[in-house]
Amino acid sequence: MSRIVVALGGNALQSDPENKSAEAQLKACKKTSKFIVDLIEKGHEVVIAHGNGPQVGQLVATYEAAASISDKNIIMPFPECGAMSQGYIGYQLQQSIKGEMQRRGLKKEVATLITQVLVDENDPGFKNPTKPVGSFFTKEQARELMDEKGYVMKEDSNRGWRRVVPSPIPEAIIEESEIKTLVGSGCVVITVGGGGVPVIDEGDGILKGVPAVIDKDFASEKVAEMLNADILLILTAVEQVAVNFGKPDQKNITNMTSLQARNYIEKGHFAPGSMLPKIKAALAFVEKKPGRKTIITSLEKAREAIEGTAGTTIYNINARFA
């Protein structure tokens, strides 16, 4: 059996983009838990990571709206909003997974760990914030926020102005020891929610949260590497990776070497805000140690993909396909 780090995409948490309620998310989590428990039931050791884009944006927008009503209502700092989203998404996932295991007679504990991820304060991403979060504002309101709060504000597709935050590359998982202890005890661990709360080291191990969003695929890769996992399973909205995506000559890929993946990247086949970070995370994982593989597929095809009958599997260049 394999040790698998599962990176859940947004569709695993919100099946209806128009309905962002907690009730709708819990319903999506219960559906997602069935596919996760399929892997656990097969004897695999599963560690779960997930995104938080809509959720953290919703939290930020709620605090912004409250502050606009009264000066007594404060805007919660962005790192704290990230931690809040980890907590409530983790709560719904662990409740759903635990309930599904109990229905199947599986006896395992499930734990959510609020996770901090170290980033470099000199990361180039801090010089060019690109990740939009929170509410839309008028140009005048945006100027006020830039002056009063020091926010970076940018116009978003002619819909108004929004705060943008950096997306730095993760360097290390702060709670590495805690994750290893929980996994070693047989616990199903939910970690690096939303990519983890980004922190910088101010010296002597003193950490400080920073307003940023870490790509969950890159953070998941760090966890997989740290745990010496066998498989990094990246779940997204499509069953397979494709080249010429959306065109008449689209070609779905079943097996891909790291060299082929790099060639496809060079030719611009993968969209920067969509498939590209997944492919880059896949390469980082498989190229560091022989025998590893990354599988990219849909949530519904997770079990089949692990069994080799679905998805796209990415191997190191020297690997031989079975």
PDB file of C-alpha atoms in Angstrom:
ATOM      1  CA  MET A   1       0.000   0.000   0.000  1.00  0.00           C
ATOM      2  CA  SER A   2       1.115   3.589  -0.626  1.00  0.00           C
ATOM      3  CA  ARG A   3       1.544   6.771   1.364  1.00  0.00           C
ATOM      4  CA  ILE A   4      -0.481   9.338  -0.577  1.00  0.00           C
ATOM      5  CA  VAL A   5      -0.655  13.110  -0.150  1.00  0.00           C
ATOM      6  CA  VAL A   6      -3.968  14.280  -1.634  1.00  0.00           C
ATOM      7  CA  ALA A   7      -4.232  17.898  -2.802  1.00  0.00           C
ATOM      8  CA  LEU A   8      -7.930  18.777  -3.006  1.00  0.00           C
ATOM      9  CA  GLY A   9      -9.017  21.326  -5.604  1.00  0.00           C
ATOM     10  CA  GLY A  10     -11.757  23.893  -5.164  1.00  0.00           C
ATOM     11  CA  ASN A  11     -14.455  21.636  -6.646  1.00  0.00           C
ATOM     12  CA  ALA A  12     -13.930  19.242  -3.729  1.00  0.00           C
ATOM     13  CA  LEU A  13     -15.115  21.944  -1.335  1.00  0.00           C
ATOM     14  CA  GLN A  14     -17.653  23.899  -3.373  1.00  0.00           C
ATOM     15  CA  SER A  15     -19.663  22.015  -5.965  1.00  0.00           C
ATOM     16  CA  ASP A  16     -21.783  25.099  -6.707  1.00  0.00           C
ATOM     17  CA  PRO A  17     -19.669  28.268  -7.228  1.00  0.00           C
ATOM     18  CA  GLU A  18     -22.746  30.433  -6.712  1.00  0.00           C
ATOM     19  CA  ASN A  19     -23.518  28.964  -3.287  1.00  0.00           C
ATOM     20  CA  LYS A  20     -20.731  29.737  -0.813  1.00  0.00           C
ATOM     21  CA  SER A  21     -22.680  28.924   2.337  1.00  0.00           C
ATOM     22  CA  ALA A  22     -21.243  26.730   5.078  1.00  0.00           C
ATOM     23  CA  GLU A  23     -24.107  24.284   4.519  1.00  0.00           C
ATOM     24  CA  ALA A  24     -23.261  23.921   0.819  1.00  0.00           C
ATOM     25  CA  GLN A  25     -19.595  23.404   1.634  1.00  0.00           C
ATOM     26  CA  LEU A  26     -20.391  20.727   4.213  1.00  0.00           C
ATOM     27  CA  LYS A  27     -22.490  18.926   1.611  1.00  0.00           C
ATOM     28  CA  ALA A  28     -19.531  19.036  -0.812  1.00  0.00           C
ATOM     29  CA  CYS A  29     -17.182  17.787   1.916  1.00  0.00           C
ATOM     30  CA  LYS A  30     -19.442  14.809   2.606  1.00  0.00           C
ATOM     31  CA  LYS A  31     -19.343  13.898  -1.086  1.00  0.00           C
ATOM     32  CA  THR A  32     -15.563  14.352  -1.188  1.00  0.00           C
ATOM     33  CA  SER A  33     -15.099  12.175   1.895  1.00  0.00           C
ATOM     34  CA  LYS A  34     -16.461   9.131   0.042  1.00  0.00           C
ATOM     35  CA  PHE A  35     -13.613   9.276  -2.502  1.00  0.00           C
ATOM     36  CA  ILE A  36     -11.005   9.897   0.213  1.00  0.00           C
ATOM     37  CA  VAL A  37     -12.258   6.983   2.314  1.00  0.00           C
ATOM     38  CA  ASP A  38     -12.178   4.752  -0.782  1.00  0.00           C
ATOM     39  CA  LEU A  39      -8.378   5.145  -0.655  1.00  0.00           C
ATOM     40  CA  ILE A  40      -8.207   4.612   3.119  1.00  0.00           C
ATOM     41  CA  GLU A  41     -10.375   1.502   2.818  1.00  0.00           C
ATOM     42  CA  LYS A  42      -7.861   0.078   0.325  1.00  0.00           C
ATOM     43  CA  GLY A  43      -5.185   0.353   3.014  1.00  0.00           C
ATOM     44  CA  HIS A  44      -3.426   3.467   1.754  1.00  0.00           C
ATOM     45  CA  GLU A  45      -1.984   5.976   4.208  1.00  0.00           C
ATOM     46  CA  VAL A  46      -3.630   9.287   3.314  1.00  0.00           C
ATOM     47  CA  VAL A  47      -2.635  12.866   4.150  1.00  0.00           C
ATOM     48  CA  ILE A  48      -4.911  15.657   2.920  1.00  0.00           C
ATOM     49  CA  ALA A  49      -4.203  19.209   1.781  1.00  0.00           C
ATOM     50  CA  HIS A  50      -6.678  21.666   0.297  1.00  0.00           C
ATOM     51  CA  GLY A  51      -7.175  25.142  -1.120  1.00  0.00           C
ATOM     52  CA  ASN A  52      -9.034  28.030   0.503  1.00  0.00           C
ATOM     53  CA  GLY A  53      -9.329  30.772  -2.136  1.00  0.00           C
ATOM     54  CA  PRO A  54     -13.097  31.410  -1.996  1.00  0.00           C
ATOM     55  CA  GLN A  55     -13.264  30.852   1.764  1.00  0.00           C
ATOM     56  CA  VAL A  56     -10.474  33.229   2.783  1.00  0.00           C
ATOM     57  CA  GLY A  57     -11.797  35.791   0.316  1.00  0.00           C
ATOM     58  CA  GLN A  58     -15.239  35.506   1.893  1.00  0.00           C
ATOM     59  CA  LEU A  59     -13.817  36.006   5.391  1.00  0.00           C
ATOM     60  CA  VAL A  60     -11.842  39.064   4.309  1.00  0.00           C
ATOM     61  CA  ALA A  61     -14.901  40.510   2.544  1.00  0.00           C
ATOM     62  CA  THR A  62     -17.062  39.969   5.641  1.00  0.00           C
ATOM     63  CA  TYR A  63     -14.651  41.886   7.863  1.00  0.00           C
ATOM     64  CA  GLU A  64     -14.309  44.620   5.241  1.00  0.00           C
ATOM     65  CA  ALA A  65     -18.088  44.979   5.045  1.00  0.00           C
ATOM     66  CA  ALA A  66     -18.394  45.137   8.835  1.00  0.00           C
ATOM     67  CA  ALA A  67     -15.667  47.795   9.055  1.00  0.00           C
ATOM     68  CA  SER A  68     -17.441  49.898   6.440  1.00  0.00           C
ATOM     69  CA  ILE A  69     -20.516  50.051   8.700  1.00  0.00           C
ATOM     70  CA  SER A  70     -18.747  51.115  11.876  1.00  0.00           C
ATOM     71  CA  ASP A  71     -15.262  52.213  12.870  1.00  0.00           C
ATOM     72  CA  LYS A  72     -15.618  49.945  15.901  1.00  0.00           C
ATOM     73  CA  ASN A  73     -15.551  46.886  13.621  1.00  0.00           C
ATOM     74  CA  ILE A  74     -11.965  46.017  12.838  1.00  0.00           C
ATOM     75  CA  ILE A  75     -10.616  44.337   9.703  1.00  0.00           C
ATOM     76  CA  MET A  76      -9.051  41.054  10.705  1.00  0.00           C
ATOM     77  CA  PRO A  77      -5.409  40.656   9.537  1.00  0.00           C
ATOM     78  CA  PHE A  78      -5.037  38.449   6.494  1.00  0.00           C
ATOM     79  CA  PRO A  79      -2.905  35.713   8.164  1.00  0.00           C
ATOM     80  CA  GLU A  80      -5.607  35.294  10.819  1.00  0.00           C
ATOM     81  CA  CYS A  81      -8.246  34.953   8.091  1.00  0.00           C
ATOM     82  CA  GLY A  82      -6.102  32.228   6.524  1.00  0.00           C
ATOM     83  CA  ALA A  83      -5.924  30.391   9.852  1.00  0.00           C
ATOM     84  CA  MET A  84      -9.698  30.724  10.317  1.00  0.00           C
ATOM     85  CA  SER A  85     -10.328  29.205   6.905  1.00  0.00           C
ATOM     86  CA  GLN A  86      -7.998  26.299   7.710  1.00  0.00           C
ATOM     87  CA  GLY A  87      -9.963  25.667  10.882  1.00  0.00           C
ATOM     88  CA  TYR A  88     -13.463  25.629   9.490  1.00  0.00           C
ATOM     89  CA  ILE A  89     -12.621  23.776   6.275  1.00  0.00           C
ATOM     90  CA  GLY A  90     -10.651  21.246   8.301  1.00  0.00           C
ATOM     91  CA  TYR A  91     -13.529  20.850  10.748  1.00  0.00           C
ATOM     92  CA  GLN A  92     -15.954  20.019   7.941  1.00  0.00           C
ATOM     93  CA  LEU A  93     -13.537  17.658   6.208  1.00  0.00           C
ATOM     94  CA  GLN A  94     -12.565  15.766   9.340  1.00  0.00           C
ATOM     95  CA  GLN A  95     -16.184  15.446  10.445  1.00  0.00           C
ATOM     96  CA  SER A  96     -17.174  14.158   6.999  1.00  0.00           C
ATOM     97  CA  ILE A  97     -14.254  11.736   6.669  1.00  0.00           C
ATOM     98  CA  LYS A  98     -14.688  10.404  10.196  1.00  0.00           C
ATOM     99  CA  GLY A  99     -18.402   9.880   9.612  1.00  0.00           C
ATOM    100  CA  GLU A 100     -17.812   8.053   6.327  1.00  0.00           C
ATOM    101  CA  MET A 101     -15.213   5.780   7.960  1.00  0.00           C
ATOM    102  CA  GLN A 102     -17.580   4.957  10.787  1.00  0.00           C
ATOM    103  CA  ARG A 103     -20.273   4.001   8.273  1.00  0.00           C
ATOM    104  CA  ARG A 104     -17.794   1.569   6.709  1.00  0.00           C
ATOM    105  CA  GLY A 105     -16.538   0.192  10.018  1.00  0.00           C
ATOM    106  CA  LEU A 106     -13.065   1.738   9.710  1.00  0.00           C
ATOM    107  CA  LYS A 107     -11.358   2.734  12.945  1.00  0.00           C
ATOM    108  CA  LYS A 108      -8.953   5.628  12.355  1.00  0.00           C
ATOM    109  CA  GLU A 109      -8.581   9.047  13.904  1.00  0.00           C
ATOM    110  CA  VAL A 110      -8.757  12.235  11.821  1.00  0.00           C
ATOM    111  CA  ALA A 111      -7.052  15.490  12.820  1.00  0.00           C
ATOM    112  CA  THR A 112      -6.772  18.971  11.340  1.00  0.00           C
ATOM    113  CA  LEU A 113      -3.541  20.812  12.027  1.00  0.00           C
ATOM    114  CA  ILE A 114      -3.393  24.596  11.666  1.00  0.00           C
ATOM    115  CA  THR A 115      -0.187  24.784   9.659  1.00  0.00           C
ATOM    116  CA  GLN A 116       2.323  27.559   9.124  1.00  0.00           C
ATOM    117  CA  VAL A 117       4.571  27.565   6.055  1.00  0.00           C
ATOM    118  CA  LEU A 118       7.875  29.396   5.925  1.00  0.00           C
ATOM    119  CA  VAL A 119       8.434  31.777   3.018  1.00  0.00           C
ATOM    120  CA  ASP A 120      11.346  34.049   2.120  1.00  0.00           C
ATOM    121  CA  GLU A 121      10.622  37.709   2.793  1.00  0.00           C
ATOM    122  CA  ASN A 122      12.734  38.467  -0.308  1.00  0.00           C
ATOM    123  CA  ASP A 123      10.648  36.184  -2.532  1.00  0.00           C
ATOM    124  CA  PRO A 124      10.002  37.975  -5.866  1.00  0.00           C
ATOM    125  CA  GLY A 125       6.279  37.402  -5.348  1.00  0.00           C
ATOM    126  CA  PHE A 126       6.240  40.078  -2.648  1.00  0.00           C
ATOM    127  CA  LYS A 127       7.308  42.687  -5.193  1.00  0.00           C
ATOM    128  CA  ASN A 128       4.432  41.888  -7.519  1.00  0.00           C
ATOM    129  CA  PRO A 129       1.245  40.882  -5.639  1.00  0.00           C
ATOM    130  CA  THR A 130      -1.195  39.200  -8.012  1.00  0.00           C
ATOM    131  CA  LYS A 131      -3.685  37.178  -5.951  1.00  0.00           C
ATOM    132  CA  PRO A 132      -7.047  39.032  -5.625  1.00  0.00           C
ATOM    133  CA  VAL A 133      -8.912  38.630  -2.322  1.00  0.00           C
ATOM    134  CA  GLY A 134     -11.906  40.194  -0.620  1.00  0.00           C
ATOM    135  CA  SER A 135     -14.500  42.705  -1.789  1.00  0.00           C
ATOM    136  CA  PHE A 136     -14.758  44.972  -4.809  1.00  0.00           C
ATOM    137  CA  PHE A 137     -14.260  48.703  -4.224  1.00  0.00           C
ATOM    138  CA  THR A 138     -14.563  51.905  -6.205  1.00  0.00           C
ATOM    139  CA  LYS A 139     -11.386  53.642  -7.303  1.00  0.00           C
ATOM    140  CA  GLU A 140     -11.831  56.253  -4.555  1.00  0.00           C
ATOM    141  CA  GLN A 141     -12.334  53.605  -1.857  1.00  0.00           C
ATOM    142  CA  ALA A 142      -9.316  51.717  -3.147  1.00  0.00           C
ATOM    143  CA  ARG A 143      -7.172  54.839  -2.825  1.00  0.00           C
ATOM    144  CA  GLU A 144      -8.311  55.290   0.765  1.00  0.00           C
ATOM    145  CA  LEU A 145      -7.397  51.711   1.628  1.00  0.00           C
ATOM    146  CA  MET A 146      -3.999  52.092  -0.012  1.00  0.00           C
ATOM    147  CA  ASP A 147      -3.360  55.274   1.963  1.00  0.00           C
ATOM    148  CA  GLU A 148      -4.776  54.125   5.304  1.00  0.00           C
ATOM    149  CA  LYS A 149      -3.976  50.383   5.317  1.00  0.00           C
ATOM    150  CA  GLY A 150      -1.057  50.154   2.928  1.00  0.00           C
ATOM    151  CA  TYR A 151      -2.948  47.654   0.768  1.00  0.00           C
ATOM    152  CA  VAL A 152      -2.009  46.999  -2.833  1.00  0.00           C
ATOM    153  CA  MET A 153      -5.167  47.484  -4.884  1.00  0.00           C
ATOM    154  CA  LYS A 154      -5.692  46.633  -8.553  1.00  0.00           C
ATOM    155  CA  GLU A 155      -8.600  46.838 -10.950  1.00  0.00           C
ATOM    156  CA  ASP A 156     -10.133  43.421 -11.540  1.00  0.00           C
ATOM    157  CA  SER A 157     -11.564  42.857 -15.038  1.00  0.00           C
ATOM    158  CA  ASN A 158     -13.496  46.160 -15.029  1.00  0.00           C
ATOM    159  CA  ARG A 159     -15.575  44.910 -12.091  1.00  0.00           C
ATOM    160  CA  GLY A 160     -13.995  47.235  -9.554  1.00  0.00           C
ATOM    161  CA  TRP A 161     -10.841  47.406  -7.454  1.00  0.00           C
ATOM    162  CA  ARG A 162      -9.707  44.587  -5.170  1.00  0.00           C
ATOM    163  CA  ARG A 163      -6.898  43.988  -2.761  1.00  0.00           C
ATOM    164  CA  VAL A 164      -4.149  41.785  -4.150  1.00  0.00           C
ATOM    165  CA  VAL A 165      -1.629  39.837  -2.071  1.00  0.00           C
ATOM    166  CA  PRO A 166       1.616  38.036  -2.978  1.00  0.00           C
ATOM    167  CA  SER A 167       1.918  34.323  -3.731  1.00  0.00           C
ATOM    168  CA  PRO A 168       5.408  33.326  -2.514  1.00  0.00           C
ATOM    169  CA  ILE A 169       7.009  29.903  -2.934  1.00  0.00           C
ATOM    170  CA  PRO A 170       6.893  27.696   0.204  1.00  0.00           C
ATOM    171  CA  GLU A 171      10.279  26.832   1.704  1.00  0.00           C
ATOM    172  CA  ALA A 172       9.478  24.659   4.724  1.00  0.00           C
ATOM    173  CA  ILE A 173       6.573  23.363   6.810  1.00  0.00           C
ATOM    174  CA  ILE A 174       6.845  24.746  10.338  1.00  0.00           C
ATOM    175  CA  GLU A 175       4.797  21.971  11.946  1.00  0.00           C
ATOM    176  CA  GLU A 176       6.857  19.208  10.305  1.00  0.00           C
ATOM    177  CA  SER A 177       7.427  17.324  13.556  1.00  0.00           C
ATOM    178  CA  GLU A 178       3.760  17.448  14.539  1.00  0.00           C
ATOM    179  CA  ILE A 179       2.618  16.191  11.127  1.00  0.00           C
ATOM    180  CA  LYS A 180       5.108  13.311  11.203  1.00  0.00           C
ATOM    181  CA  THR A 181       3.996  12.344  14.713  1.00  0.00           C
ATOM    182  CA  LEU A 182       0.308  12.288  13.750  1.00  0.00           C
ATOM    183  CA  VAL A 183       0.932  10.369  10.528  1.00  0.00           C
ATOM    184  CA  GLY A 184       3.212   7.932  12.360  1.00  0.00           C
ATOM    185  CA  SER A 185       0.424   7.202  14.832  1.00  0.00           C
ATOM    186  CA  GLY A 186      -1.891   6.174  11.991  1.00  0.00           C
ATOM    187  CA  CYS A 187      -3.955   9.346  12.004  1.00  0.00           C
ATOM    188  CA  VAL A 188      -5.519  10.769   8.833  1.00  0.00           C
ATOM    189  CA  VAL A 189      -4.049  14.277   8.806  1.00  0.00           C
ATOM    190  CA  ILE A 190      -5.486  17.419   7.180  1.00  0.00           C
ATOM    191  CA  THR A 191      -2.728  19.999   6.829  1.00  0.00           C
ATOM    192  CA  VAL A 192      -1.440  23.053   4.882  1.00  0.00           C
ATOM    193  CA  GLY A 193      -5.012  24.204   4.305  1.00  0.00           C
ATOM    194  CA  GLY A 194      -5.025  26.941   1.690  1.00  0.00           C
ATOM    195  CA  GLY A 195      -1.305  26.385   1.236  1.00  0.00           C
ATOM    196  CA  GLY A 196      -0.712  27.060   4.932  1.00  0.00           C
ATOM    197  CA  VAL A 197      -0.435  30.391   6.746  1.00  0.00           C
ATOM    198  CA  PRO A 198       2.634  32.119   5.238  1.00  0.00           C
ATOM    199  CA  VAL A 199       5.193  33.196   7.847  1.00  0.00           C
ATOM    200  CA  ILE A 200       8.651  34.735   7.755  1.00  0.00           C
ATOM    201  CA  ASP A 201      11.455  34.161  10.254  1.00  0.00           C
ATOM    202  CA  GLU A 202      12.332  37.407  12.015  1.00  0.00           C
ATOM    203  CA  GLY A 203      15.378  35.782  13.629  1.00  0.00           C
ATOM    204  CA  ASP A 204      15.990  33.246  16.380  1.00  0.00           C
ATOM    205  CA  GLY A 205      12.977  31.260  15.187  1.00  0.00           C
ATOM    206  CA  ILE A 206      10.497  34.086  15.878  1.00  0.00           C
ATOM    207  CA  LEU A 207       7.784  33.827  13.240  1.00  0.00           C
ATOM    208  CA  LYS A 208       5.550  36.524  11.806  1.00  0.00           C
ATOM    209  CA  GLY A 209       2.491  35.974   9.633  1.00  0.00           C
ATOM    210  CA  VAL A 210       2.431  37.869   6.345  1.00  0.00           C
ATOM    211  CA  PRO A 211      -0.509  38.777   4.050  1.00  0.00           C
ATOM    212  CA  ALA A 212      -0.030  36.310   1.211  1.00  0.00           C
ATOM    213  CA  VAL A 213      -1.488  33.149  -0.323  1.00  0.00           C
ATOM    214  CA  ILE A 214       0.673  30.089  -0.988  1.00  0.00           C
ATOM    215  CA  ASP A 215      -0.339  27.897  -3.904  1.00  0.00           C
ATOM    216  CA  LYS A 216      -1.810  24.738  -2.362  1.00  0.00           C
ATOM    217  CA  ASP A 217      -0.191  22.478  -4.966  1.00  0.00           C
ATOM    218  CA  PHE A 218       3.291  23.741  -4.079  1.00  0.00           C
ATOM    219  CA  ALA A 219       2.558  23.400  -0.360  1.00  0.00           C
ATOM    220  CA  SER A 220       1.196  19.875  -0.916  1.00  0.00           C
ATOM    221  CA  GLU A 221       4.403  18.957  -2.719  1.00  0.00           C
ATOM    222  CA  LYS A 222       6.416  20.139   0.281  1.00  0.00           C
ATOM    223  CA  VAL A 223       4.346  17.912   2.569  1.00  0.00           C
ATOM    224  CA  ALA A 224       4.719  14.931   0.211  1.00  0.00           C
ATOM    225  CA  GLU A 225       8.461  15.478   0.052  1.00  0.00           C
ATOM    226  CA  MET A 226       8.721  15.896   3.818  1.00  0.00           C
ATOM    227  CA  LEU A 227       6.821  12.641   4.463  1.00  0.00           C
ATOM    228  CA  ASN A 228       8.664  10.751   1.723  1.00  0.00           C
ATOM    229  CA  ALA A 229       5.294   9.904   0.182  1.00  0.00           C
ATOM    230  CA  ASP A 230       4.955   7.464  -2.678  1.00  0.00           C
ATOM    231  CA  ILE A 231       2.310   9.432  -4.554  1.00  0.00           C
ATOM    232  CA  LEU A 232       1.284  13.080  -4.800  1.00  0.00           C
ATOM    233  CA  LEU A 233      -2.348  12.967  -5.923  1.00  0.00           C
ATOM    234  CA  ILE A 234      -3.559  16.318  -7.266  1.00  0.00           C
ATOM    235  CA  LEU A 235      -7.328  16.396  -7.691  1.00  0.00           C
ATOM    236  CA  THR A 236      -8.831  18.973 -10.001  1.00  0.00           C
ATOM    237  CA  ALA A 237     -11.803  19.534 -12.316  1.00  0.00           C
ATOM    238  CA  VAL A 238     -10.560  17.376 -15.216  1.00  0.00           C
ATOM    239  CA  GLU A 239      -9.834  13.663 -15.440  1.00  0.00           C
ATOM    240  CA  GLN A 240      -6.589  14.022 -17.380  1.00  0.00           C
ATOM    241  CA  VAL A 241      -3.977  16.608 -18.277  1.00  0.00           C
ATOM    242  CA  ALA A 242      -4.241  17.682 -21.914  1.00  0.00           C
ATOM    243  CA  VAL A 243      -2.179  19.539 -24.484  1.00  0.00           C
ATOM    244  CA  ASN A 244      -3.915  21.930 -26.894  1.00  0.00           C
ATOM    245  CA  PHE A 245      -6.615  22.132 -24.216  1.00  0.00           C
ATOM    246  CA  GLY A 246      -9.992  23.294 -25.526  1.00  0.00           C
ATOM    247  CA  LYS A 247      -8.895  23.107 -29.161  1.00  0.00           C
ATOM    248  CA  PRO A 248     -10.008  20.675 -31.894  1.00  0.00           C
ATOM    249  CA  ASP A 249      -6.680  18.844 -31.639  1.00  0.00           C
ATOM    250  CA  GLN A 250      -6.791  18.475 -27.837  1.00  0.00           C
ATOM    251  CA  LYS A 251      -4.875  15.408 -26.694  1.00  0.00           C
ATOM    252  CA  ASN A 252      -5.339  13.847 -23.263  1.00  0.00           C
ATOM    253  CA  ILE A 253      -2.236  12.349 -21.683  1.00  0.00           C
ATOM    254  CA  THR A 254      -2.132   9.116 -19.683  1.00  0.00           C
ATOM    255  CA  ASN A 255       1.601   8.870 -18.896  1.00  0.00           C
ATOM    256  CA  MET A 256       4.125  11.695 -18.998  1.00  0.00           C
ATOM    257  CA  THR A 257       7.831  11.739 -18.178  1.00  0.00           C
ATOM    258  CA  SER A 258       9.350  14.742 -16.454  1.00  0.00           C
ATOM    259  CA  LEU A 259      11.183  15.590 -19.692  1.00  0.00           C
ATOM    260  CA  GLN A 260       7.941  15.558 -21.673  1.00  0.00           C
ATOM    261  CA  ALA A 261       6.302  17.763 -19.036  1.00  0.00           C
ATOM    262  CA  ARG A 262       9.111  20.309 -19.289  1.00  0.00           C
ATOM    263  CA  ASN A 263       8.828  20.335 -23.070  1.00  0.00           C
ATOM    264  CA  TYR A 264       5.090  20.971 -22.828  1.00  0.00           C
ATOM    265  CA  ILE A 265       5.714  23.814 -20.370  1.00  0.00           C
ATOM    266  CA  GLU A 266       8.233  25.382 -22.740  1.00  0.00           C
ATOM    267  CA  LYS A 267       5.662  25.247 -25.554  1.00  0.00           C
ATOM    268  CA  GLY A 268       3.080  27.012 -23.360  1.00  0.00           C
ATOM    269  CA  HIS A 269       0.537  24.199 -23.131  1.00  0.00           C
ATOM    270  CA  PHE A 270      -0.375  24.764 -19.471  1.00  0.00           C
ATOM    271  CA  ALA A 271      -2.240  27.847 -18.226  1.00  0.00           C
ATOM    272  CA  PRO A 272      -0.383  29.808 -15.487  1.00  0.00           C
ATOM    273  CA  GLY A 273      -3.391  30.112 -13.176  1.00  0.00           C
ATOM    274  CA  SER A 274      -4.647  26.580 -13.699  1.00  0.00           C
ATOM    275  CA  MET A 275      -2.632  23.538 -14.788  1.00  0.00           C
ATOM    276  CA  LEU A 276       0.880  25.049 -14.769  1.00  0.00           C
ATOM    277  CA  PRO A 277       1.376  25.117 -10.957  1.00  0.00           C
ATOM    278  CA  LYS A 278       0.120  21.519 -10.767  1.00  0.00           C
ATOM    279  CA  ILE A 279       2.667  20.368 -13.352  1.00  0.00           C
ATOM    280  CA  LYS A 280       5.457  22.303 -11.635  1.00  0.00           C
ATOM    281  CA  ALA A 281       4.533  20.760  -8.267  1.00  0.00           C
ATOM    282  CA  ALA A 282       4.453  17.325  -9.915  1.00  0.00           C
ATOM    283  CA  LEU A 283       7.957  17.817 -11.325  1.00  0.00           C
ATOM    284  CA  ALA A 284       9.366  19.055  -8.016  1.00  0.00           C
ATOM    285  CA  PHE A 285       8.106  15.889  -6.339  1.00  0.00           C
ATOM    286  CA  VAL A 286       9.088  13.208  -8.852  1.00  0.00           C
ATOM    287  CA  GLU A 287      12.504  14.603  -9.740  1.00  0.00           C
ATOM    288  CA  LYS A 288      13.886  14.637  -6.207  1.00  0.00           C
ATOM    289  CA  LYS A 289      13.818  10.884  -5.629  1.00  0.00           C
ATOM    290  CA  PRO A 290      13.456   7.804  -7.873  1.00  0.00           C
ATOM    291  CA  GLY A 291      10.257   5.784  -7.665  1.00  0.00           C
ATOM    292  CA  ARG A 292       7.887   8.627  -6.880  1.00  0.00           C
ATOM    293  CA  LYS A 293       4.957   9.580  -9.056  1.00  0.00           C
ATOM    294  CA  THR A 294       2.424  12.360  -9.276  1.00  0.00           C
ATOM    295  CA  ILE A 295      -1.101  11.691 -10.483  1.00  0.00           C
ATOM    296  CA  ILE A 296      -3.394  14.467 -11.688  1.00  0.00           C
ATOM    297  CA  THR A 297      -7.068  13.614 -12.080  1.00  0.00           C
ATOM    298  CA  SER A 298     -10.602  14.451 -10.972  1.00  0.00           C
ATOM    299  CA  LEU A 299     -11.997  13.776  -7.532  1.00  0.00           C
ATOM    300  CA  GLU A 300     -14.400  11.195  -8.930  1.00  0.00           C
ATOM    301  CA  LYS A 301     -11.557   9.230 -10.558  1.00  0.00           C
ATOM    302  CA  ALA A 302      -9.201   9.219  -7.567  1.00  0.00           C
ATOM    303  CA  ARG A 303      -9.427   5.495  -6.809  1.00  0.00           C
ATOM    304  CA  GLU A 304      -9.181   4.459 -10.468  1.00  0.00           C
ATOM    305  CA  ALA A 305      -6.194   6.766 -10.933  1.00  0.00           C
ATOM    306  CA  ILE A 306      -4.328   5.147  -8.034  1.00  0.00           C
ATOM    307  CA  GLU A 307      -5.103   1.770  -9.619  1.00  0.00           C
ATOM    308  CA  GLY A 308      -3.681   3.001 -12.928  1.00  0.00           C
ATOM    309  CA  THR A 309      -6.880   3.133 -14.981  1.00  0.00           C
ATOM    310  CA  ALA A 310      -7.531   6.883 -15.008  1.00  0.00           C
ATOM    311  CA  GLY A 311      -5.798  10.237 -14.723  1.00  0.00           C
ATOM    312  CA  THR A 312      -2.387  11.431 -15.849  1.00  0.00           C
ATOM    313  CA  THR A 313       0.660   9.904 -14.157  1.00  0.00           C
ATOM    314  CA  ILE A 314       3.927  11.847 -14.178  1.00  0.00           C
ATOM    315  CA  TYR A 315       7.175   9.969 -13.627  1.00  0.00           C
ATOM    316  CA  ASN A 316      10.826  10.847 -13.406  1.00  0.00           C
ATOM    317  CA  ILE A 317      12.513  10.811 -16.809  1.00  0.00           C
ATOM    318  CA  ASN A 318      14.352   7.551 -15.977  1.00  0.00           C
ATOM    319  CA  ALA A 319      11.226   5.670 -14.896  1.00  0.00           C
ATOM    320  CA  ARG A 320       9.829   2.845 -17.014  1.00  0.00           C
ATOM    321  CA  PHE A 321       6.090   2.546 -17.527  1.00  0.00           C
ATOM    322  CA  ALA A 322       4.522  -0.737 -16.470  1.00  0.00           C
TER     323      ALA A 322
END
